[in-house]
Short mmCIF file of C-alpha atoms and ligand atoms in Angstrom, two decimals:
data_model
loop_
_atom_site.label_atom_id
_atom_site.label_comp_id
_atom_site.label_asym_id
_atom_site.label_seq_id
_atom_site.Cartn_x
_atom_site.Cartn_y
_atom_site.Cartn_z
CA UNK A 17 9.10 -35.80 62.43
CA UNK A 18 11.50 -36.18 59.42
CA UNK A 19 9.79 -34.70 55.79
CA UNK A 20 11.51 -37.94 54.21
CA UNK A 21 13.10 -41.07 55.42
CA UNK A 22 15.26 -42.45 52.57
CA UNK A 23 16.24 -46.44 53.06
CA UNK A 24 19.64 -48.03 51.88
CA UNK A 25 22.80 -46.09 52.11
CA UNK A 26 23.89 -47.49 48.08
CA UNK A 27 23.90 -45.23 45.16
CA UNK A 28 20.02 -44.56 44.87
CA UNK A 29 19.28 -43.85 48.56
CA UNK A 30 22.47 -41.18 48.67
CA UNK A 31 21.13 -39.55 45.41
CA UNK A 32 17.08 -40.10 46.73
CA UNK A 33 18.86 -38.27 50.18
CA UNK A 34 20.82 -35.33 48.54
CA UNK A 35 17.69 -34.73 45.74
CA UNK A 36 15.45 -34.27 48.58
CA UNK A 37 17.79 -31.82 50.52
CA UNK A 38 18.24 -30.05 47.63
CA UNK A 39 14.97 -29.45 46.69
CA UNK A 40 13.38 -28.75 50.18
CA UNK A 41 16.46 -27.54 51.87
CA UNK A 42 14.59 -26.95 55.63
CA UNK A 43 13.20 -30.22 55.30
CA UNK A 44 14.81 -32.83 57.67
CA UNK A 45 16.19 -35.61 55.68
CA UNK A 46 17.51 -38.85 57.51
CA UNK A 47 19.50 -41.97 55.45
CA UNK A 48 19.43 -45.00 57.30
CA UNK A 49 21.92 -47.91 56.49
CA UNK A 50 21.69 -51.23 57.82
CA UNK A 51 25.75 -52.21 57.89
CA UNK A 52 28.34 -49.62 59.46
CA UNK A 53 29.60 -49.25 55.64
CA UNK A 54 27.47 -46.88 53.13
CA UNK A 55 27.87 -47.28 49.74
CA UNK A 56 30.20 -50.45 49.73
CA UNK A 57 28.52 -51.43 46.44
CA UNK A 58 29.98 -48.18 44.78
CA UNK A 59 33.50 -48.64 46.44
CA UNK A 60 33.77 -52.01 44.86
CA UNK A 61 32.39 -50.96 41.23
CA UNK A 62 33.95 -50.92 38.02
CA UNK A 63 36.97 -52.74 39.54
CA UNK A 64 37.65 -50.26 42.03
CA UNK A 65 36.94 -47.52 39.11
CA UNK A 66 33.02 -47.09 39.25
CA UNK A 67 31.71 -47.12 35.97
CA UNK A 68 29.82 -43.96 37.24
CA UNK A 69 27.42 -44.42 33.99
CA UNK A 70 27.61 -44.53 29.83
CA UNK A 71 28.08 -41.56 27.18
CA UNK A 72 24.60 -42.03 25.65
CA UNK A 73 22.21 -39.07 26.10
CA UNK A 74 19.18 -40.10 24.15
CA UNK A 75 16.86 -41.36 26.58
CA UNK A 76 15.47 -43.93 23.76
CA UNK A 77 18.92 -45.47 22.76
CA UNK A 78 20.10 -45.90 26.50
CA UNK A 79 16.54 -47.29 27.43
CA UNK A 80 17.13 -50.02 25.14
CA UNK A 81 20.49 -50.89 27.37
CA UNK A 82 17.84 -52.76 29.70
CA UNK A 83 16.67 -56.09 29.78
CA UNK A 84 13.84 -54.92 31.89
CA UNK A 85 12.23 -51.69 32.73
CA UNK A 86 13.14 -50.07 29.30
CA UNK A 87 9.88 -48.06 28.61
CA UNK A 88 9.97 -47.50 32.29
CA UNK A 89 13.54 -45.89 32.17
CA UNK A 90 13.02 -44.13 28.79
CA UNK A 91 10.42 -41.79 30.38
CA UNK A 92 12.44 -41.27 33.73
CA UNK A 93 15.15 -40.55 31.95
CA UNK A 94 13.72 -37.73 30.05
CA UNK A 95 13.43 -36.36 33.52
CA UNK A 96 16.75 -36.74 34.98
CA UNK A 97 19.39 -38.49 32.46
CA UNK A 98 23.41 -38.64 31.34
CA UNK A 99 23.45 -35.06 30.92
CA UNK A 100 21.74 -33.90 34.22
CA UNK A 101 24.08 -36.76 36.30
CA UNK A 102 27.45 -35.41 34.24
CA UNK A 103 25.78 -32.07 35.65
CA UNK A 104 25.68 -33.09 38.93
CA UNK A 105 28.89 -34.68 39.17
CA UNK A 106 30.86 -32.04 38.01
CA UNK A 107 29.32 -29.78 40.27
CA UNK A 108 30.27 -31.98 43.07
CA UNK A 109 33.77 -31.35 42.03
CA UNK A 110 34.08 -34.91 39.76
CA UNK A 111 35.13 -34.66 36.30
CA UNK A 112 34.25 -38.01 34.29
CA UNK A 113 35.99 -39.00 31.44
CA UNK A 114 34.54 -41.51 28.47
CA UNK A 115 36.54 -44.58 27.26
CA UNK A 116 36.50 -45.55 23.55
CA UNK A 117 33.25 -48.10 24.54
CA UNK A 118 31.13 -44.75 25.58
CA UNK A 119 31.56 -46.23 29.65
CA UNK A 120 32.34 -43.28 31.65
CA UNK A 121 34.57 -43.55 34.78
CA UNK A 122 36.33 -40.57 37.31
CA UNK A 123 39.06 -39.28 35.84
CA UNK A 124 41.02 -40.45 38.88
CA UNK A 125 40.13 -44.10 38.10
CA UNK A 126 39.04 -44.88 41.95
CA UNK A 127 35.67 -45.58 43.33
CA UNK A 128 36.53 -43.49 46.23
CA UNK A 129 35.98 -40.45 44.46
CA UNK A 130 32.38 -41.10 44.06
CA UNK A 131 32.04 -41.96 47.26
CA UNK A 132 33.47 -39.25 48.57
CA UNK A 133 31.20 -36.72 46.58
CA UNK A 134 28.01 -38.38 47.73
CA UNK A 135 28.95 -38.60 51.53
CA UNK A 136 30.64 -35.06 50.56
CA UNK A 137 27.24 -33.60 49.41
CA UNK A 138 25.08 -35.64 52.06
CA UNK A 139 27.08 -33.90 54.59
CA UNK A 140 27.51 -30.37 52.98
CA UNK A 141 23.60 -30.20 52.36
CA UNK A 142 22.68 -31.75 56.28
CA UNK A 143 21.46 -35.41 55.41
CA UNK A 144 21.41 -37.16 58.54
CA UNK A 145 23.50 -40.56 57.87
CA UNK A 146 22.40 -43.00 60.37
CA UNK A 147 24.54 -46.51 59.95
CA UNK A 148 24.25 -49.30 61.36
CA UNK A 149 20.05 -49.05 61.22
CA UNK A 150 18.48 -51.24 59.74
CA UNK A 151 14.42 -50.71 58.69
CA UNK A 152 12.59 -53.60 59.67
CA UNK A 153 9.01 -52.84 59.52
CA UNK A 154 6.77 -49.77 58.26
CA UNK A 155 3.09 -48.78 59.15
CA UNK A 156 1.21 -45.74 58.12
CA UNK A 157 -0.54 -43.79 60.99
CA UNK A 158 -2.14 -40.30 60.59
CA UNK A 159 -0.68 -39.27 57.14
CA UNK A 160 2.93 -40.17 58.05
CA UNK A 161 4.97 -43.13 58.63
CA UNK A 162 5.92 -45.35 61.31
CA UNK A 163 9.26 -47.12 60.70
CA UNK A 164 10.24 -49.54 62.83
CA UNK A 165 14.02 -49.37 62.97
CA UNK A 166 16.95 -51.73 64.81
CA UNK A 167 17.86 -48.11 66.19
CA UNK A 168 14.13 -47.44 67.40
CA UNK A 169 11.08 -46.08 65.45
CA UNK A 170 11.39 -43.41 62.87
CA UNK A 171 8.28 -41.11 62.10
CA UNK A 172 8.31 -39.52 58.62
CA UNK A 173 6.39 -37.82 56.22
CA UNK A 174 7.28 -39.61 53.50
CA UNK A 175 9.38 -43.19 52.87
CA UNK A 176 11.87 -43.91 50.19
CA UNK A 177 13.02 -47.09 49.73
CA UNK A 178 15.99 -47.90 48.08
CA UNK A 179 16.95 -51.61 50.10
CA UNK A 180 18.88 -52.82 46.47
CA UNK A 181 18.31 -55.77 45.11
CA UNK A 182 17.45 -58.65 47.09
CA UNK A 183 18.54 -62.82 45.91
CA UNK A 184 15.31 -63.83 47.74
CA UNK A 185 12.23 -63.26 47.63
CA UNK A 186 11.57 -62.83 51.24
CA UNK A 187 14.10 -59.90 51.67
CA UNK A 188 11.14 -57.66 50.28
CA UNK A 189 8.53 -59.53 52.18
CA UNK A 190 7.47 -56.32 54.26
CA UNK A 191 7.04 -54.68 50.93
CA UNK A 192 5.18 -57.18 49.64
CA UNK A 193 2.75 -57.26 52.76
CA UNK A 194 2.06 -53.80 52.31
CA UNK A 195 -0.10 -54.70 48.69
CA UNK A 196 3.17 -54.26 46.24
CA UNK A 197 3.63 -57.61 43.74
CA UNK A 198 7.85 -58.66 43.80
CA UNK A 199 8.69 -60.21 40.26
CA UNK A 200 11.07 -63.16 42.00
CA UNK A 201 14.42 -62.11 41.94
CA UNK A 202 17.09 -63.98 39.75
CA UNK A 203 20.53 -63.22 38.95
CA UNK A 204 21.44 -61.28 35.87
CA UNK A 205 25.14 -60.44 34.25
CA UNK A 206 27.70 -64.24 34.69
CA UNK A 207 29.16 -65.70 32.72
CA UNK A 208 29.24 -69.20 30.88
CA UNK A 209 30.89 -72.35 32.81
CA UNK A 210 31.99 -75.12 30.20
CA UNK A 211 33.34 -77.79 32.98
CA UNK A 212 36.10 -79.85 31.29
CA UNK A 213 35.48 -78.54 27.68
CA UNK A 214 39.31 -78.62 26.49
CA UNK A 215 38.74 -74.85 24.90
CA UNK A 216 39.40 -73.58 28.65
CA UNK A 217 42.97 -74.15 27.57
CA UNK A 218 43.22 -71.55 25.62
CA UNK A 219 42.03 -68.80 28.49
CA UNK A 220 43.02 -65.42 28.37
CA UNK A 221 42.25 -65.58 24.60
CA UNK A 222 39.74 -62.80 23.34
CA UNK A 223 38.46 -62.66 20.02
CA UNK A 224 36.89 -59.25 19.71
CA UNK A 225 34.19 -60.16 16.92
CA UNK A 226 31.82 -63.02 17.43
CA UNK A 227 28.66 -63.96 17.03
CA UNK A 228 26.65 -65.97 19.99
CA UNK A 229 24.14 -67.83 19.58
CA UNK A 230 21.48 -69.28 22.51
CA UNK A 231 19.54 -71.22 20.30
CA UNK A 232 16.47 -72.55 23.08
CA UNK A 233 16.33 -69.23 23.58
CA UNK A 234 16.22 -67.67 20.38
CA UNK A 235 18.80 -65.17 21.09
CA UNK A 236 22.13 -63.91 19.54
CA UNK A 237 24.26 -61.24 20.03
CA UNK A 238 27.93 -59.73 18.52
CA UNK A 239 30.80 -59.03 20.34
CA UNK A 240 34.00 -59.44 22.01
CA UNK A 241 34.25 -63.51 23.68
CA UNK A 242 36.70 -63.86 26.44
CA UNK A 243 37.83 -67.63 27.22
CA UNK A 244 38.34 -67.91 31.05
CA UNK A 245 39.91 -70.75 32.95
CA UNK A 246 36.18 -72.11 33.75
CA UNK A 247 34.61 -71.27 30.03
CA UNK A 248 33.26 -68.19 28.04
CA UNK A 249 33.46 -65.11 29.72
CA UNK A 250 33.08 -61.08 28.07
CA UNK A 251 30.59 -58.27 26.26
CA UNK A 252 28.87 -60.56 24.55
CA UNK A 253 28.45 -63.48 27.02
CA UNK A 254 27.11 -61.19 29.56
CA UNK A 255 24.92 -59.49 27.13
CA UNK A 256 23.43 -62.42 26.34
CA UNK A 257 22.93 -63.24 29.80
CA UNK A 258 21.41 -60.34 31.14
CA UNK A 259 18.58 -60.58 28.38
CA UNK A 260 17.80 -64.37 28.88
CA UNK A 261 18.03 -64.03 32.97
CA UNK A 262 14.94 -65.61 33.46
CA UNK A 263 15.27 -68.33 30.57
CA UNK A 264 18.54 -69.57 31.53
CA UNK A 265 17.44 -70.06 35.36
CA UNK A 266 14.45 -71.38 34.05
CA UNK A 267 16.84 -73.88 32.20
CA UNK A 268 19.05 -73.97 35.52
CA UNK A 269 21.91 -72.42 33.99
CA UNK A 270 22.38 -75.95 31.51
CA UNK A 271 22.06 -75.11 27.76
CA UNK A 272 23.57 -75.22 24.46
CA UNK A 273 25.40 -72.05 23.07
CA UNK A 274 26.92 -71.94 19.35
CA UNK A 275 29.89 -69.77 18.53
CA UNK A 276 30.59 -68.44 14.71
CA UNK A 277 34.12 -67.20 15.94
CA UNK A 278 34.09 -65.50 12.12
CA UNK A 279 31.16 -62.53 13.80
CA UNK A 280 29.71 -61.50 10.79
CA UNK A 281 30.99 -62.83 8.29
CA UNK A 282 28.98 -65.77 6.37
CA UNK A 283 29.84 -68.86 5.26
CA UNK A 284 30.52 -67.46 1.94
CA UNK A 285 32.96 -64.83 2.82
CA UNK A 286 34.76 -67.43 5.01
CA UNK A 287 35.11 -69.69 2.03
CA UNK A 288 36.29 -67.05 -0.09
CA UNK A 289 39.27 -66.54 2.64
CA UNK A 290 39.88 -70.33 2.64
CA UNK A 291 40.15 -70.30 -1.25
CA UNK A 292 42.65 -67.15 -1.00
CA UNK A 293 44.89 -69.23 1.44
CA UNK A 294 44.88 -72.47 -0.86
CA UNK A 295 46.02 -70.34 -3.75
CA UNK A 296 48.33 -67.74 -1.89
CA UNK A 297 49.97 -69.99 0.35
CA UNK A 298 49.86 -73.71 -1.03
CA UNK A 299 52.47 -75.15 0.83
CA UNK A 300 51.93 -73.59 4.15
CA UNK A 301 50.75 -75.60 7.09
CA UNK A 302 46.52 -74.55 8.17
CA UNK A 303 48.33 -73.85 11.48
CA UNK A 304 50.77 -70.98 10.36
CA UNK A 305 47.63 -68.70 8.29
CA UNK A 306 44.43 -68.63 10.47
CA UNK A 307 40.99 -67.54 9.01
CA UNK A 308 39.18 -64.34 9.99
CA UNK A 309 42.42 -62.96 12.27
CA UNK A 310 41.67 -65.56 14.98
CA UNK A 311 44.45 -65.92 17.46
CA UNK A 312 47.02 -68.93 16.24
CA UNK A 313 46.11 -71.17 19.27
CA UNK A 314 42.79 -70.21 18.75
CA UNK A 315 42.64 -71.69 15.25
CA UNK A 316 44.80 -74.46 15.81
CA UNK A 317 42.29 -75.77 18.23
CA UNK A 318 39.50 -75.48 16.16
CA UNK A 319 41.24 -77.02 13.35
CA UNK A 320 41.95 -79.91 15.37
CA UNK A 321 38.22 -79.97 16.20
CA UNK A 322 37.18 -80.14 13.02
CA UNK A 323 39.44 -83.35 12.75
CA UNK A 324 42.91 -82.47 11.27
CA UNK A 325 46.23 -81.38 12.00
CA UNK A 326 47.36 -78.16 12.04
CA UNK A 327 50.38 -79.25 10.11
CA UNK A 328 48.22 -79.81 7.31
CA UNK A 329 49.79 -78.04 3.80
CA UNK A 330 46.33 -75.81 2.87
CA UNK A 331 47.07 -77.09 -0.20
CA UNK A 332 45.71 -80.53 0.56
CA UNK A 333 42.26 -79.27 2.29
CA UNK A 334 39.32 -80.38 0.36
CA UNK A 335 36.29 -79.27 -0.94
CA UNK A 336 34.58 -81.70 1.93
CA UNK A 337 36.97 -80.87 4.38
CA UNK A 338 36.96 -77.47 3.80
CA UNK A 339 32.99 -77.62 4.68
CA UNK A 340 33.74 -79.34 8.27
CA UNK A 341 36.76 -76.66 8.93
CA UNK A 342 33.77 -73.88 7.78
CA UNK A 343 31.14 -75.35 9.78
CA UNK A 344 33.38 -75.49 13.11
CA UNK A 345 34.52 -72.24 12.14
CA UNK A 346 31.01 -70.63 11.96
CA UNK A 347 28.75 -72.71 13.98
CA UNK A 348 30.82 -74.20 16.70
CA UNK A 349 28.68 -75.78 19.19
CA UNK A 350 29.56 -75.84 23.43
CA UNK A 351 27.11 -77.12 26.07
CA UNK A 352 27.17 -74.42 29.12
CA UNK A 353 26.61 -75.89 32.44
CA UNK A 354 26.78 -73.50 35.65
CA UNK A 355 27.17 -69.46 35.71
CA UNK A 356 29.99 -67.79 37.46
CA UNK A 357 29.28 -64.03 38.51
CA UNK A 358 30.95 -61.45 36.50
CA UNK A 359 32.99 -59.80 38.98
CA UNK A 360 33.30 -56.46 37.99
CA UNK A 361 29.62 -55.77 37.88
CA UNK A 362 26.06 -58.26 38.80
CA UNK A 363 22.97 -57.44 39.07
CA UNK A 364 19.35 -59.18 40.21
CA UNK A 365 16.20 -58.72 37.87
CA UNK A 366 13.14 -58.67 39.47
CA UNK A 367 12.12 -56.73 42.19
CA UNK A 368 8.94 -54.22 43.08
CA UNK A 369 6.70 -54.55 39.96
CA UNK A 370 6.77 -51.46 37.63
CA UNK A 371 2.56 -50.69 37.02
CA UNK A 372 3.01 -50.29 41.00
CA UNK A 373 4.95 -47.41 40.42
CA UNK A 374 4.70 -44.23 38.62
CA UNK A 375 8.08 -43.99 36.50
CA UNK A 376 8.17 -39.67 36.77
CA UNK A 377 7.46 -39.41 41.19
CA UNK A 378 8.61 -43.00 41.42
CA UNK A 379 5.65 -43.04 44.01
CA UNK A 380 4.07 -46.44 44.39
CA UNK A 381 0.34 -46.38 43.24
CA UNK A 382 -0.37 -48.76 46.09
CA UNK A 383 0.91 -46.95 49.33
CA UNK A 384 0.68 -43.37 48.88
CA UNK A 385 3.57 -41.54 50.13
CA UNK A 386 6.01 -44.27 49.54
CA UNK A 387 8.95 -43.89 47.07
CA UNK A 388 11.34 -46.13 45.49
CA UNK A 389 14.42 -46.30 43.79
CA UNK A 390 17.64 -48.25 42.44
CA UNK A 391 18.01 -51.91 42.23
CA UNK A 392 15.19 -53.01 44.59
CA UNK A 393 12.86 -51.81 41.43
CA UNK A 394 12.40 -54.78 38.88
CA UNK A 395 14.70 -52.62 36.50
CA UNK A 396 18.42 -54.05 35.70
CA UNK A 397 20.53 -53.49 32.80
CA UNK A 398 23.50 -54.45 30.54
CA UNK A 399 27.04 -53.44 31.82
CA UNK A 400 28.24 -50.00 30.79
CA UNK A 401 27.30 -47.86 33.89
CA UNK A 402 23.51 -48.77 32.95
CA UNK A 403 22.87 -49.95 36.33
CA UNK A 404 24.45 -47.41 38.28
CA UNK A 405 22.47 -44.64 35.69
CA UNK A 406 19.43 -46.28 37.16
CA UNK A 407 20.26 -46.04 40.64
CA UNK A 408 21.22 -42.21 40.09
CA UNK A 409 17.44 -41.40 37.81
CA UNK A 410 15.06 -43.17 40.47
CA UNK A 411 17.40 -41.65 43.36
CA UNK A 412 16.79 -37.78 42.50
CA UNK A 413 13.51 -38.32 40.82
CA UNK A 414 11.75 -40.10 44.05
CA UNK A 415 14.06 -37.37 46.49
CA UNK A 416 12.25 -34.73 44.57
CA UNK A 417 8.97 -36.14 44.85
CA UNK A 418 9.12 -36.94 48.12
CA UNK A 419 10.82 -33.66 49.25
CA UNK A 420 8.00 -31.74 47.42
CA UNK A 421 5.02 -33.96 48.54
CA UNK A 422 4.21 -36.48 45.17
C1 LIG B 16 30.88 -55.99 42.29
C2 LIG B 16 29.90 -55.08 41.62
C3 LIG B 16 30.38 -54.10 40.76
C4 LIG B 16 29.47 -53.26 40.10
N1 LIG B 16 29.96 -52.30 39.26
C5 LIG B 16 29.09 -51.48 38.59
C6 LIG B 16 29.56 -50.46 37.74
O1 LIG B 16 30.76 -50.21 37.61
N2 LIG B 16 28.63 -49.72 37.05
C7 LIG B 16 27.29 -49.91 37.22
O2 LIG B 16 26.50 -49.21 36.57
N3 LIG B 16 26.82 -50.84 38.06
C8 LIG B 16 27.68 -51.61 38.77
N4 LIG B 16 27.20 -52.57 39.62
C9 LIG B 16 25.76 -52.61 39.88
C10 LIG B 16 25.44 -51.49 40.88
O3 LIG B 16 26.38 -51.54 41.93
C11 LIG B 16 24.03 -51.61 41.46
O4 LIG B 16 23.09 -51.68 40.40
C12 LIG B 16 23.74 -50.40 42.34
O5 LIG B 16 24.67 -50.38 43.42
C13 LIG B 16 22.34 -50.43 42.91
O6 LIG B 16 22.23 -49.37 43.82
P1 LIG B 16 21.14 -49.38 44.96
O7 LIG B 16 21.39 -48.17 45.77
O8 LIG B 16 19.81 -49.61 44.39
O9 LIG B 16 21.45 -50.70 45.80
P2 LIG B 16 22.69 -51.04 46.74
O10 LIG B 16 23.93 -50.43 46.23
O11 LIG B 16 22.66 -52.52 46.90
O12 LIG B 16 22.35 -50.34 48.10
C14 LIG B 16 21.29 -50.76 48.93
C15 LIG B 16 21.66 -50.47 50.37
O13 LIG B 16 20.52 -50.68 51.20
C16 LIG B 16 20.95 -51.30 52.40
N5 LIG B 16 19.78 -51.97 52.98
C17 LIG B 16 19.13 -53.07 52.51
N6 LIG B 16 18.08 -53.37 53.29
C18 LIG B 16 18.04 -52.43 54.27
C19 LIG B 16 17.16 -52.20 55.38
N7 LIG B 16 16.13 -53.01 55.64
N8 LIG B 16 17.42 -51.14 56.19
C20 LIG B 16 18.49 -50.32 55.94
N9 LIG B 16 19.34 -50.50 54.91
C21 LIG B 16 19.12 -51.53 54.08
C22 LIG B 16 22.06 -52.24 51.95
O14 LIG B 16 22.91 -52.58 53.03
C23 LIG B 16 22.75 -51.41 50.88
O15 LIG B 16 23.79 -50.61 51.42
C24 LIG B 16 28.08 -53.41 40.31
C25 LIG B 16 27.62 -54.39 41.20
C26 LIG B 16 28.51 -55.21 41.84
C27 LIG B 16 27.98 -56.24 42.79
#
C-alpha cells in the first residue's frame, strides 16, 4: 500500500511527489505518468527557457495575475509562494535569474535544467516514477484507494491528481463521476487572427505602448502589440485574451478590437504633437515625422488609412483632416476572426470547480482523501511564469497534505 499516489508526471504532480517525500520521508510515494516522457510540458516552456515563475512576492499583487482562481491562489500562496519556490530551487542546485519584465528563468536559459532538478530530487528523495501508466479509473474501498491503472491496480492511502488541463470535457469524466462539478474547459492565452487585413504587412512590427480595446466585452488593456504574419500578436493581446477566455469562445473567436496605437496618450496630447509638427516641420512630408514614436511603416500605413498620402507636406493637413488622421491614430478599428495559440506558453481555463476544494490541503470537499493540483484545477493565469507558479503552490501544498493525512 503506497501513503500517496500522485497522478501526472508535469510540474504539479513532480512537486505534489517530492512535497510528500519530503514531508513523510518513510512514506512510499509512487508518480505515475501516462506517456514514456515526464514533464514534456516543462521541457518545451518558455521557448526552451521555462519561465520557472515571476519576481512578485506579495501574494495579493500576483493573485491578481489570474483570470480565474485569484482569491483561490492569494490564500495558497500565503502558504507556499515566490519566495518558498526561489527557496526550493536554489536548494535543488538552480539559481534563477529575473529579466527587466519581473519573469524569472534558469540562469542557464534551458528547460532542461528544471527538469533535471525535479527528476533529480524525485530520485534523490525515493519517488517511485512509473511511466508509461496511465490512471484510468479510481474507487474508494476501506479508507484507501483503488486505482485502476494501464499497468494494473494501485492501492493508496491517499490520491493526488494532477492529470493537467484537459480541451474536453470528457478527459475529467471519471472525476466528474466521482461528485466533483468540471467548469468546461476552453482555451486561454492566443492570439488575434485578422485574415487578409493589409496591416499583416507590416509583421514583425512592435509598438511597445498601446492601448486595446474589446469593446463587446468591455475590456481594455496597455501594452506592447506585436503584428504577426496572421494579425495581432504580444503582452497585451494575450492579456486580453486570457481575461475574456470564455467571452471570446462564447463569440467563437469573431469580434471587433480597437487599437489607440498612441497608449495613453489622449486625443488632446496627440493633437498637440500634430500642431508641433505643422509648425516645426512645415514642409516635411507626414511620412518622414510620425506621431507618438510609431515605427515609419507603421505610420505610413495608418496615414494611408486615414485617406492620404504619406507624401503629404504637414503643412497642408487640416483642421478636418487632422481629426480623421487623430481618430485612426487613437481609435483604429480591426475585426478579429480566428485565434492562433501563443506558442511559447497556452493554457485551458476551466477545470475541477474551486468550492470543491479547500485552497490550503487542496483536498476536495467531495471525496475525502483526494488531492489536486496544477492545471487540471479551474485556475489559469496571464503569462509571466503565473501558470507554472500555480502548478508549483497546489503541487507541495496537496504533497504535504496528503503525506501528513489532510
Ligand atoms: C508550449 C507551452 C509553453 C509553456 N510555457 C510556460 C512557461 O514558460 N511558464 C509558465 O508559467 N507556464 C507555461 N506553460 C503553461 C504550463 O506548462 C502549464 O500550466 C503547466 O505545465 C501545468 O502543469 P500540470 O502539472 O498541472 O499539467 P501538465 O504539465 O499538463 O502535466 C500533466 C501530466 O499528467 C499526465 N496525465 C494526464 N492524464 C493522466 C492519467 N489519466 N494518468 C497518468 N498521467 C496522466 C499528462 O501526460 C501530463 O504529463 C506553457 C504551456 C505550453 C503548452
Amino acid at each position: 500500500m503506497h501513503a500517496v499516489a500522485v497522478v501526472g508526471g508535469g510540474a504539479a504532480g513532480f512537486f505534489a511527489a517530492i512535497s510528500a517525500k519530503e514531508h513523510v520521508p518513510d512514506g512510499h510515494v509512487v508518480l505515475l505518468e501516462k506517456s514514456q516522457a515526464v514533464l514534456s510540458k516543462v521541457r518545451v516552456s518558455g521557448g526552451g527557457r521555462c519561465n520557472v515563475t515571476h519576481d512578485l512576492s506579495e501574494p495579493r499583487r500576483l493573485a491578481k495575475h489570474y483570470p480565474r482562481g485569484g482569491a483561490f491562489m492569494r490564500q495558497a500562496l500565503q502558504q507556499f509562494g515566490i519566495v518558498e519556490t526561489v527557496a526550493w530551487f536554489q536548494r535543488a542546485g538552480v539559481a534563477l535569474k529575473t529579466e527587466a519584465d519581473g519573469r524569472m528563468f534558469p540562469t542557464t536559459n534551458d528547460s532542461g535544467t528544471i527538469v533535471d532538478a525535479l527528476t533529480g530530487a524525485a530520485k534523490h528523495l525515493g519517488v517511485e516514477v512509473r511511466s508509461g501508466s496511465k490512471a484510468t479509473a479510481v474507487r474508494q474501498q476501506d479508507g484507501h484507494f483503488e486505482l485502476e491503472t494501464s499497468g494494473g491496480m494501485v492501492l493508496a492511502r491517499r490520491l493526488v491528481i494532477a492529470t493537467g488541463g484537459s480541451p474536453k470535457v470528457q478527459g475529467l469524466q471519471w472525476l466528474q463521476e466521482l461528485g466533483h462539478h468540471i467548469v468546461p474547459p476552453v482555451p486561454s492565452l492566443f492570439t488575434f487572427d485578422l485574415p487578409n487585413d493589409p496591416v499583416t504587412a507590416l509583421m514583425g512590427i512592435s509598438v511597445p505602448h498601446v492601448r486595446l480595446r474589446l469593446p463587446a466585452q468591455g475590456i481594455e488593456r496597455e501594452g506592447p502589440l506585436l503584428i504577426t504574419h496572421w494579425g495581432f500578436s504580444g503582452p497585451a493581446v494575450l492579456w486580453c485574451s486570457a481575461w475574456c477566455a470564455r467571452e471570446l469562445h462564447a463569440a467563437n473567436y469573431t469580434h471587433p478590437v480597437h487599437v489607440n496605437w498612441c497608449g495613453t496618450r489622449s486625443e488632446e496630447a496627440t493633437a498637440l504633437d500634430m500642431q508641433q509638427c505643422r509648425a516645426t516641420a512645415p514642409d516635411k512630408s507626414l511620412g518622414e515625422r510620425p506621431i507618438c514614436g510609431l515605427p515609419k511603416r507603421l505610420w505610413a500605413h495608418l496615414v494611408t488609412k486615414a485617406g492620404f498620402s504619406p507624401r503629404k507636406p504637414w503643412r497642408e493637413l487640416g483642421s478636418a483632416q487632422e481629426h480623421k488622421l487623430i481618430a485612426v491614430l487613437t481609435n483604429d478599428t480591426y475585426f478579429v476572426r480566428g485565434k492562433t495559440t501563443f506558442k511559447e506558453e497556452f493554457v485551458t481555463a476551466g477545470g475541477i470547480q474551486l468550492d470543491q476544494v479547500s485552497p490550503l490541503t487542496l483536498e476536495s470537499k467531495v471525496v475525502a482523501g483526494m488531492h489536486f493540483a496544477g492545471e487540471v484545477l479551474d485556475i489559469d493565469g496571464v503569462t509571466g511564469g503565473f501558470n507554472f507558479q500555480a502548478a508549483w503552490t497546489t503541487g507541495w501544498l496537496a504533497g504535504r497534505a496528503a503525506a501528513l493525512g489532510g
